[in-house]
Coordinates of C-alpha atoms in Angstrom, one line a residue:
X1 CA 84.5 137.6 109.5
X2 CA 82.2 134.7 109.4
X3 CA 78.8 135.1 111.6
X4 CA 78.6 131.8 113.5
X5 CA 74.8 131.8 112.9
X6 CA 75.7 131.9 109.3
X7 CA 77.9 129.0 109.4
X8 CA 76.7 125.9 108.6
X9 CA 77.1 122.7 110.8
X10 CA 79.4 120.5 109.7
X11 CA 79.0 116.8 111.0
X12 CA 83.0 115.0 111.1
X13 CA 82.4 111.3 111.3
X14 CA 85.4 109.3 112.6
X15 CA 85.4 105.3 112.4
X16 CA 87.5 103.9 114.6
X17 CA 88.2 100.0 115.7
X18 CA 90.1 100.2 118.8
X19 CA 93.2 102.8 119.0
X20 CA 91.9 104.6 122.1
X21 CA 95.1 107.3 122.1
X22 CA 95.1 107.8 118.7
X23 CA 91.4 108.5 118.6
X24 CA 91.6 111.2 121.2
X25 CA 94.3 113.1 119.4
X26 CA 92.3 113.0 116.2
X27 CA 89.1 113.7 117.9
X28 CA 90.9 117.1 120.1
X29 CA 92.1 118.2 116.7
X30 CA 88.7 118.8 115.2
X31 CA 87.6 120.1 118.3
X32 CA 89.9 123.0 118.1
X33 CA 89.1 123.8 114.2
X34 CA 89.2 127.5 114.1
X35 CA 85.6 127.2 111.8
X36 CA 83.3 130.2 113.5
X37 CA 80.2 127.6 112.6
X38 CA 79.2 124.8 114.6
X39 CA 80.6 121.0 114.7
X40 CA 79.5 117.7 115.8
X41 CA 81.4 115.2 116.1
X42 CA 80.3 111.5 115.7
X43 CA 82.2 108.5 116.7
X44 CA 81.3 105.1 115.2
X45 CA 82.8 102.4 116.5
X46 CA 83.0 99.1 115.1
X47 CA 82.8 95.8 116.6
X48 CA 84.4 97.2 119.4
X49 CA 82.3 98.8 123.0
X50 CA 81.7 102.1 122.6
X51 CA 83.7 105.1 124.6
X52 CA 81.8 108.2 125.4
X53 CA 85.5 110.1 125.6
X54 CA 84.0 111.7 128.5
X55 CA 87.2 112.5 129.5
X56 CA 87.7 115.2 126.4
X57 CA 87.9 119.1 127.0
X58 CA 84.6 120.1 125.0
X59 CA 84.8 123.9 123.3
X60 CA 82.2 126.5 122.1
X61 CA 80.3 124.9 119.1
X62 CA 81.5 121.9 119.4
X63 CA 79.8 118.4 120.2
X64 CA 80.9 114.7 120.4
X65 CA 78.5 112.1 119.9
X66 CA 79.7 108.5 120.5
X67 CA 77.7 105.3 119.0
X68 CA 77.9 102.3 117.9
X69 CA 77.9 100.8 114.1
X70 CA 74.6 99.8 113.7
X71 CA 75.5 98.6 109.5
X72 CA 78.1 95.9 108.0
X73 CA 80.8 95.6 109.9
X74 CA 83.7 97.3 108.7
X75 CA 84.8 100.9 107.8
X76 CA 81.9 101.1 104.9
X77 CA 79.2 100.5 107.2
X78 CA 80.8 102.6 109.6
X79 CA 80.8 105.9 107.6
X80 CA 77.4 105.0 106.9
X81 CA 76.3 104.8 110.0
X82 CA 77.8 108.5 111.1
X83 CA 76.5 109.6 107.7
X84 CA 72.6 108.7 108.2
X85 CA 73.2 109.9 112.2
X86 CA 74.4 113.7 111.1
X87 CA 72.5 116.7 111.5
X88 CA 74.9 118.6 109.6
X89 CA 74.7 120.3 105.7
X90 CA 78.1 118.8 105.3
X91 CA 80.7 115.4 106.0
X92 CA 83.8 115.1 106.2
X93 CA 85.6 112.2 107.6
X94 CA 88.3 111.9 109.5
X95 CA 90.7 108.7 109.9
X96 CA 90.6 108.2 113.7
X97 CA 94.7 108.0 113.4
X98 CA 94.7 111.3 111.6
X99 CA 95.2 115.0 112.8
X100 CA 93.7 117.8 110.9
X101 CA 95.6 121.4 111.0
X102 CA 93.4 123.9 113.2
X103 CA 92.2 126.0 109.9
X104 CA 91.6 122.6 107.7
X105 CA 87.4 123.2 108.0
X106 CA 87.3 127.2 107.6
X107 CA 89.7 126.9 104.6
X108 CA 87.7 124.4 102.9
X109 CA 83.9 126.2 103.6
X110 CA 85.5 129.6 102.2
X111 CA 86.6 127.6 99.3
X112 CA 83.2 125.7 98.8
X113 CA 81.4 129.8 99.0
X114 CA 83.8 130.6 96.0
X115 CA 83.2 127.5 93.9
X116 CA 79.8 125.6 95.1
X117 CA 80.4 123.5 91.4
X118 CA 82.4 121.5 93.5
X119 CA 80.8 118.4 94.5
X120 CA 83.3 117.5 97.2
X121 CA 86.4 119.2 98.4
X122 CA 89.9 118.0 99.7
X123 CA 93.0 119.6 101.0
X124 CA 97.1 118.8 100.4
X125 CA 98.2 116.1 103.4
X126 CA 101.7 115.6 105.3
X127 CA 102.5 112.0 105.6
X128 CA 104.3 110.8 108.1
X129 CA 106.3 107.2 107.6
X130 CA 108.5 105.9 110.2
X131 CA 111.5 108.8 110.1
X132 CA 110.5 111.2 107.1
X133 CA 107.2 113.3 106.1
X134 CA 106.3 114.2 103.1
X135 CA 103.9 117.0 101.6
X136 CA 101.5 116.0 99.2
X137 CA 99.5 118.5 97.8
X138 CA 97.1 117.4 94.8
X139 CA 95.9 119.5 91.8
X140 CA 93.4 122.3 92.2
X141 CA 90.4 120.4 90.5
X142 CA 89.9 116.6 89.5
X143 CA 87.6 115.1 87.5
X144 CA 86.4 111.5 86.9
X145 CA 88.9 111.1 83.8
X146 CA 91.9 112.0 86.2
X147 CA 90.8 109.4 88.8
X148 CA 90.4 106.7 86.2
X149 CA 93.5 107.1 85.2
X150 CA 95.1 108.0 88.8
X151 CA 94.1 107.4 92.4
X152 CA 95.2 110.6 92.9
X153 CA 96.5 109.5 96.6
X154 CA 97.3 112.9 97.4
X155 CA 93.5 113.4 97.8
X156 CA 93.0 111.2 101.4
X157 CA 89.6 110.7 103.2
X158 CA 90.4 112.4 106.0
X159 CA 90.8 115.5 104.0
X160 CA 87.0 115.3 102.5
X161 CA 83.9 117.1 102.5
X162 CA 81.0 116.8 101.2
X163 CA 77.4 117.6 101.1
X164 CA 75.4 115.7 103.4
X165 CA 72.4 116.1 100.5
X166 CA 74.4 114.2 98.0
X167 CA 75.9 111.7 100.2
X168 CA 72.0 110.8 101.0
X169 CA 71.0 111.2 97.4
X170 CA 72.9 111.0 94.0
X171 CA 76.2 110.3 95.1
X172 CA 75.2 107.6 97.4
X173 CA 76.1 106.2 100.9
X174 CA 79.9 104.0 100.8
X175 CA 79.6 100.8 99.3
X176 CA 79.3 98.3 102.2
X177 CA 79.6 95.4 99.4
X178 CA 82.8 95.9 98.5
X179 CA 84.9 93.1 100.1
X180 CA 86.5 94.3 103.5
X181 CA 85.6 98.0 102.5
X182 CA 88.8 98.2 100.5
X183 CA 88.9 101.0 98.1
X184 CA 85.7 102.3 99.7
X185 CA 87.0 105.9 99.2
X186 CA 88.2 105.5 95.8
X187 CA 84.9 104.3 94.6
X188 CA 83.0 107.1 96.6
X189 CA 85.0 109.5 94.3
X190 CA 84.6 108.0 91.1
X191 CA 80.9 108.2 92.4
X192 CA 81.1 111.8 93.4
X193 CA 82.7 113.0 90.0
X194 CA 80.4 111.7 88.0
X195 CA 78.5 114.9 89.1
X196 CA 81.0 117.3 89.1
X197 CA 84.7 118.0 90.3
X198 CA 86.7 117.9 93.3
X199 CA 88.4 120.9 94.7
X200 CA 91.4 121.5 96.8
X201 CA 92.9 123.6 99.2
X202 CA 96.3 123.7 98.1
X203 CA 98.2 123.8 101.4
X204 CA 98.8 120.3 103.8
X205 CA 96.5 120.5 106.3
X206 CA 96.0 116.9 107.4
X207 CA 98.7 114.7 109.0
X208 CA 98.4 111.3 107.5
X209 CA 100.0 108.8 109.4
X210 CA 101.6 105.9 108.0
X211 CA 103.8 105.1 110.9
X212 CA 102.3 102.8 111.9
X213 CA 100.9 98.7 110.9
X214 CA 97.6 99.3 108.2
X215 CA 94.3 97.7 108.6
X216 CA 95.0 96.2 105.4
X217 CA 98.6 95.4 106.0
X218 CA 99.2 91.7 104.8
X219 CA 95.3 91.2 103.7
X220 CA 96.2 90.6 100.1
X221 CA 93.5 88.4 99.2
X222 CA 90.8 91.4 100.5
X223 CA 93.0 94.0 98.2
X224 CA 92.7 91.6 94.9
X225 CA 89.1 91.2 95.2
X226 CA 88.6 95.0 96.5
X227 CA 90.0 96.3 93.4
X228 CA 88.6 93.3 91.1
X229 CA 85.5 94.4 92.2
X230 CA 85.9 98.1 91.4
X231 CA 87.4 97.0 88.0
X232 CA 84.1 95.6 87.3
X233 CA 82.1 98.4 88.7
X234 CA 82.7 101.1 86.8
X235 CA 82.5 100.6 82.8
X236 CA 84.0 103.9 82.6
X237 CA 87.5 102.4 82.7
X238 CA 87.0 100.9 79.2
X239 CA 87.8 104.8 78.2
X240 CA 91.2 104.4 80.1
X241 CA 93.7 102.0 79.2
X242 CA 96.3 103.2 81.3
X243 CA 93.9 103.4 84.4
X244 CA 92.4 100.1 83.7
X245 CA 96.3 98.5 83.7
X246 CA 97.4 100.8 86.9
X247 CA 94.1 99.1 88.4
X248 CA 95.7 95.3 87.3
X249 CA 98.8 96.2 87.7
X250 CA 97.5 96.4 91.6
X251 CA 95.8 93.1 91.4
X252 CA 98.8 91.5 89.7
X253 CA 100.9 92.7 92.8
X254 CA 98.8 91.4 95.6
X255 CA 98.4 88.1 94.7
X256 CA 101.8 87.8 94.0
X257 CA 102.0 88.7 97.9
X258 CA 99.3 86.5 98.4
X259 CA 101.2 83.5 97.0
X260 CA 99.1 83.4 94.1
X261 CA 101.5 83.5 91.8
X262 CA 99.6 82.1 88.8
X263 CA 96.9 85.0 89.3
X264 CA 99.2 87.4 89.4
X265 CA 100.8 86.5 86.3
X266 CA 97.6 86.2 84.4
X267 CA 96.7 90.3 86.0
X268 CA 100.3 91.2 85.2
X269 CA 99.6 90.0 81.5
X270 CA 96.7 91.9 81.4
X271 CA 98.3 95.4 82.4
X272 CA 101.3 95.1 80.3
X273 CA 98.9 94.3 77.4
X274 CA 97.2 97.9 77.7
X275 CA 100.5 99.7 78.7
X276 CA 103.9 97.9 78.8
X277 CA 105.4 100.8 81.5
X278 CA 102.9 99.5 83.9
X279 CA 105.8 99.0 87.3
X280 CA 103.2 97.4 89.0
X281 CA 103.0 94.6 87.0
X282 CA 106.9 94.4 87.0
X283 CA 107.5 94.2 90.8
X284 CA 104.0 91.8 90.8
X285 CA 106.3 89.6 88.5
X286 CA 109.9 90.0 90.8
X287 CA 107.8 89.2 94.0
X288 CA 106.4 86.3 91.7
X289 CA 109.6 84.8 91.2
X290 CA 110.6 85.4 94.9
X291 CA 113.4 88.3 93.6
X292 CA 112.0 90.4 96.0
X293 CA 109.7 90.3 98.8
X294 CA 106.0 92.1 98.8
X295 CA 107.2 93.9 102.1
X296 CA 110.3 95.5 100.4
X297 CA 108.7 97.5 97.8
X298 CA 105.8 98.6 99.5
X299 CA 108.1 100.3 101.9
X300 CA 110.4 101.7 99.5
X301 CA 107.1 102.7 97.9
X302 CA 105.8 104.6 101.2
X303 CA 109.0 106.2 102.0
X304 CA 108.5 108.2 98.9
X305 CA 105.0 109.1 100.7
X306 CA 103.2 107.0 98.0
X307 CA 101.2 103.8 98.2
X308 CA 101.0 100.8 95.9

C-alpha cells in the first residue's frame, strides 16, 4: 500500500471554454481518483469568466483551484497557464469533456515507479461517438520514429502525464504559436520523445467523448496551417516518408473541405508522391471533385473510433 506522505502531488490541469455540465463531470471524476497521494486540480478558463465550482463535493487530498488564462488565447496558452500555476512533481491533463476511470492516476504512478525511463505516460481510452464506443488501447512503448510515422490517436491528452520538471525545462511548455493550437498535443510528443519513450497502461481508462460538435469541427483553414506548420517544424520527418505523406495527406483533405480545391490537389500530389496508398490523399481528391462531402468521411472515419 502506498503511504500518502510518499505520494507525490500530482497537479491535473483542465482547459475548458464554456461547457459548464460537462466540466463538472470531468472535474468529480478526478476528484474521486483512488491515488493515496494528493491532487490539485486547476481550472483554466479561457476567454470565458471564471467558475469557482463551489458547488463541487471536495474529498481528502484533493483541491480545486479555478483561474483564469492569463497566456494566448486558446487551448495552448491554456495548458500553459495551469502548467506554470502547478505545485505538483507531475501534469496530466484532462479534456474538460473527458472522464477518467477512478484508478487512471494510481495505475499510471505505479507504472512510472517501474519504468522512470519513461518521459511521459498514457493509458488505453473508450471513445464514445454518437451510438457506439470503441476501446483503443495503444502499444506499451512509443518512440519518436513511431509518431512520425503515426499519430498514434490511441494515445489522447487527457490520458497524459508528465513531469512537471520537463514540461518547465527540456521538453518545453505547448506551443502557443501554432495556429489555433491545432495539433498542440501532437507536437508536445514529438517534443517529449526526443528524450525518451512514452509508456502505457494497457487498459481504457479514459472516456473520450466524441459525441458531441469539436472545437475544430468545420475550421479547415486552422487544420491546413496547424499541420503545415508542424510539417515544417520538425526536420525529423525527412527520415519518414510515409509519415511525412500521412501528414499531407491531412493537409490535402482539409482544404479540399475548405474549398480549396487547388491546394488540396497540389498536398494530395505530394503524398501520393512519397507513398501512393496514402487514403487521405484519395478522399482529399473525391471531396475535391464534390464525389463526396468532407462531413461524410469524417464520420465514417469516427465511427470506427478514429480520426482523420
Amino acid at each position: 500500500m502506498i503511504n500518502p506522505k510518499q505520494s507525490p502531488l500530482v497537479s491535473v490541469v483542465v482547459a475548458t471554454c464554456g461547457r459548464p455540465e460537462l466540466l463538472r463531470r470531468a472535474v468529480q471524476s478526478i476528484l474521486r481518483q483512488d491515488y493515496q497521494g494528493p491532487v490539485e486540480i486547476i481550472v483554466v478558463f479561457d476567454r470565458i469568466n471564471v467558475d469557482p465550482l463551489a458547488d463541487l463535493p471536495m474529498h481528502l487530498l484533493r483541491s480545486v483551484r479555478t483561474i483564469r488564462n492569463g497566456r494566448t488565447p486558446g487551448l495552448a496558452g491554456g495548458r500553459n497557464t495551469g502548467i506554470v500555476a502547478a505545485r505538483g512533481e507531475y501534469v496530466a491533463f484532462c479534456d474538460d469533456d473527458d472522464v477518467w476511470h477512478r484508478s487512471k492516476l494510481q495505475r499510471q504512478m505505479r507504472l512510472w515507479a517501474a519504468h522512470p525511463n519513461a518521459v511521459a505516460l498514457a493509458t488505453g481510452i473508450t471513445i464514445h461517438t454518437g451510438t457506439d464506443s470503441v476501446d483503443r488501447v495503444p502499444p506499451a512503448i512509443v518512440r519518436m520514429a513511431d509518431f512520425l510515422e503515426s499519430r498514434v490517436t490511441a494515445i489522447h491528452p487527457s490520458s497524459l502525464l508528465y513531469r512537471r520538471a520537463d514540461l518547465m525545462g527540456d521538453i518545453g511548455l505547448v506551443d502557443e504559436d501554432l495556429p489555433a493550437s491545432y495539433g498542440e498535443d501532437y507536437d508536445l510528443l514529438l517534443r517529449a520523445t526526443r528524450h525518451g519513450p512514452v509508456m502505457s497502461v494497457l487498459e481504457p481508462l479514459v472516456a473520450v467523448h466524441w459525441d458531441r460538435t469539436s472545437f475544430f469541427s468545420g475550421r479547415w483553414e486552422n487544420i491546413a496551417a496547424g499541420l503545415t506548420y508542424l510539417l515544417a517544424k520538425f526536420p525529423e520527418f525527412d527520415a519518414s516518408p510515409r509519415g511525412t505523406a500521412r501528414i499531407e495527406g491531412q493537409i490535402s483533405f482539409a482544404h479540399a473541405a475548405a474549398g480549396n480545391t487547388k491546394e488540396a490537389g497540389i498536398w494530395a500530389r505530394r503524398a501520393l508522391s512519397r507513398d501512393a496508398r496514402q487514403l487521405r490523399a484519395y478522399a482529399a481528391l473525391l471531396v475535391g471533385f464534390r464525389v463526396v462531402s468532407a462531413a461524410a468521411i469524417l464520420s465514417a472515419v469516427q465511427r470506427r473510433g478514429r480520426g482523420l
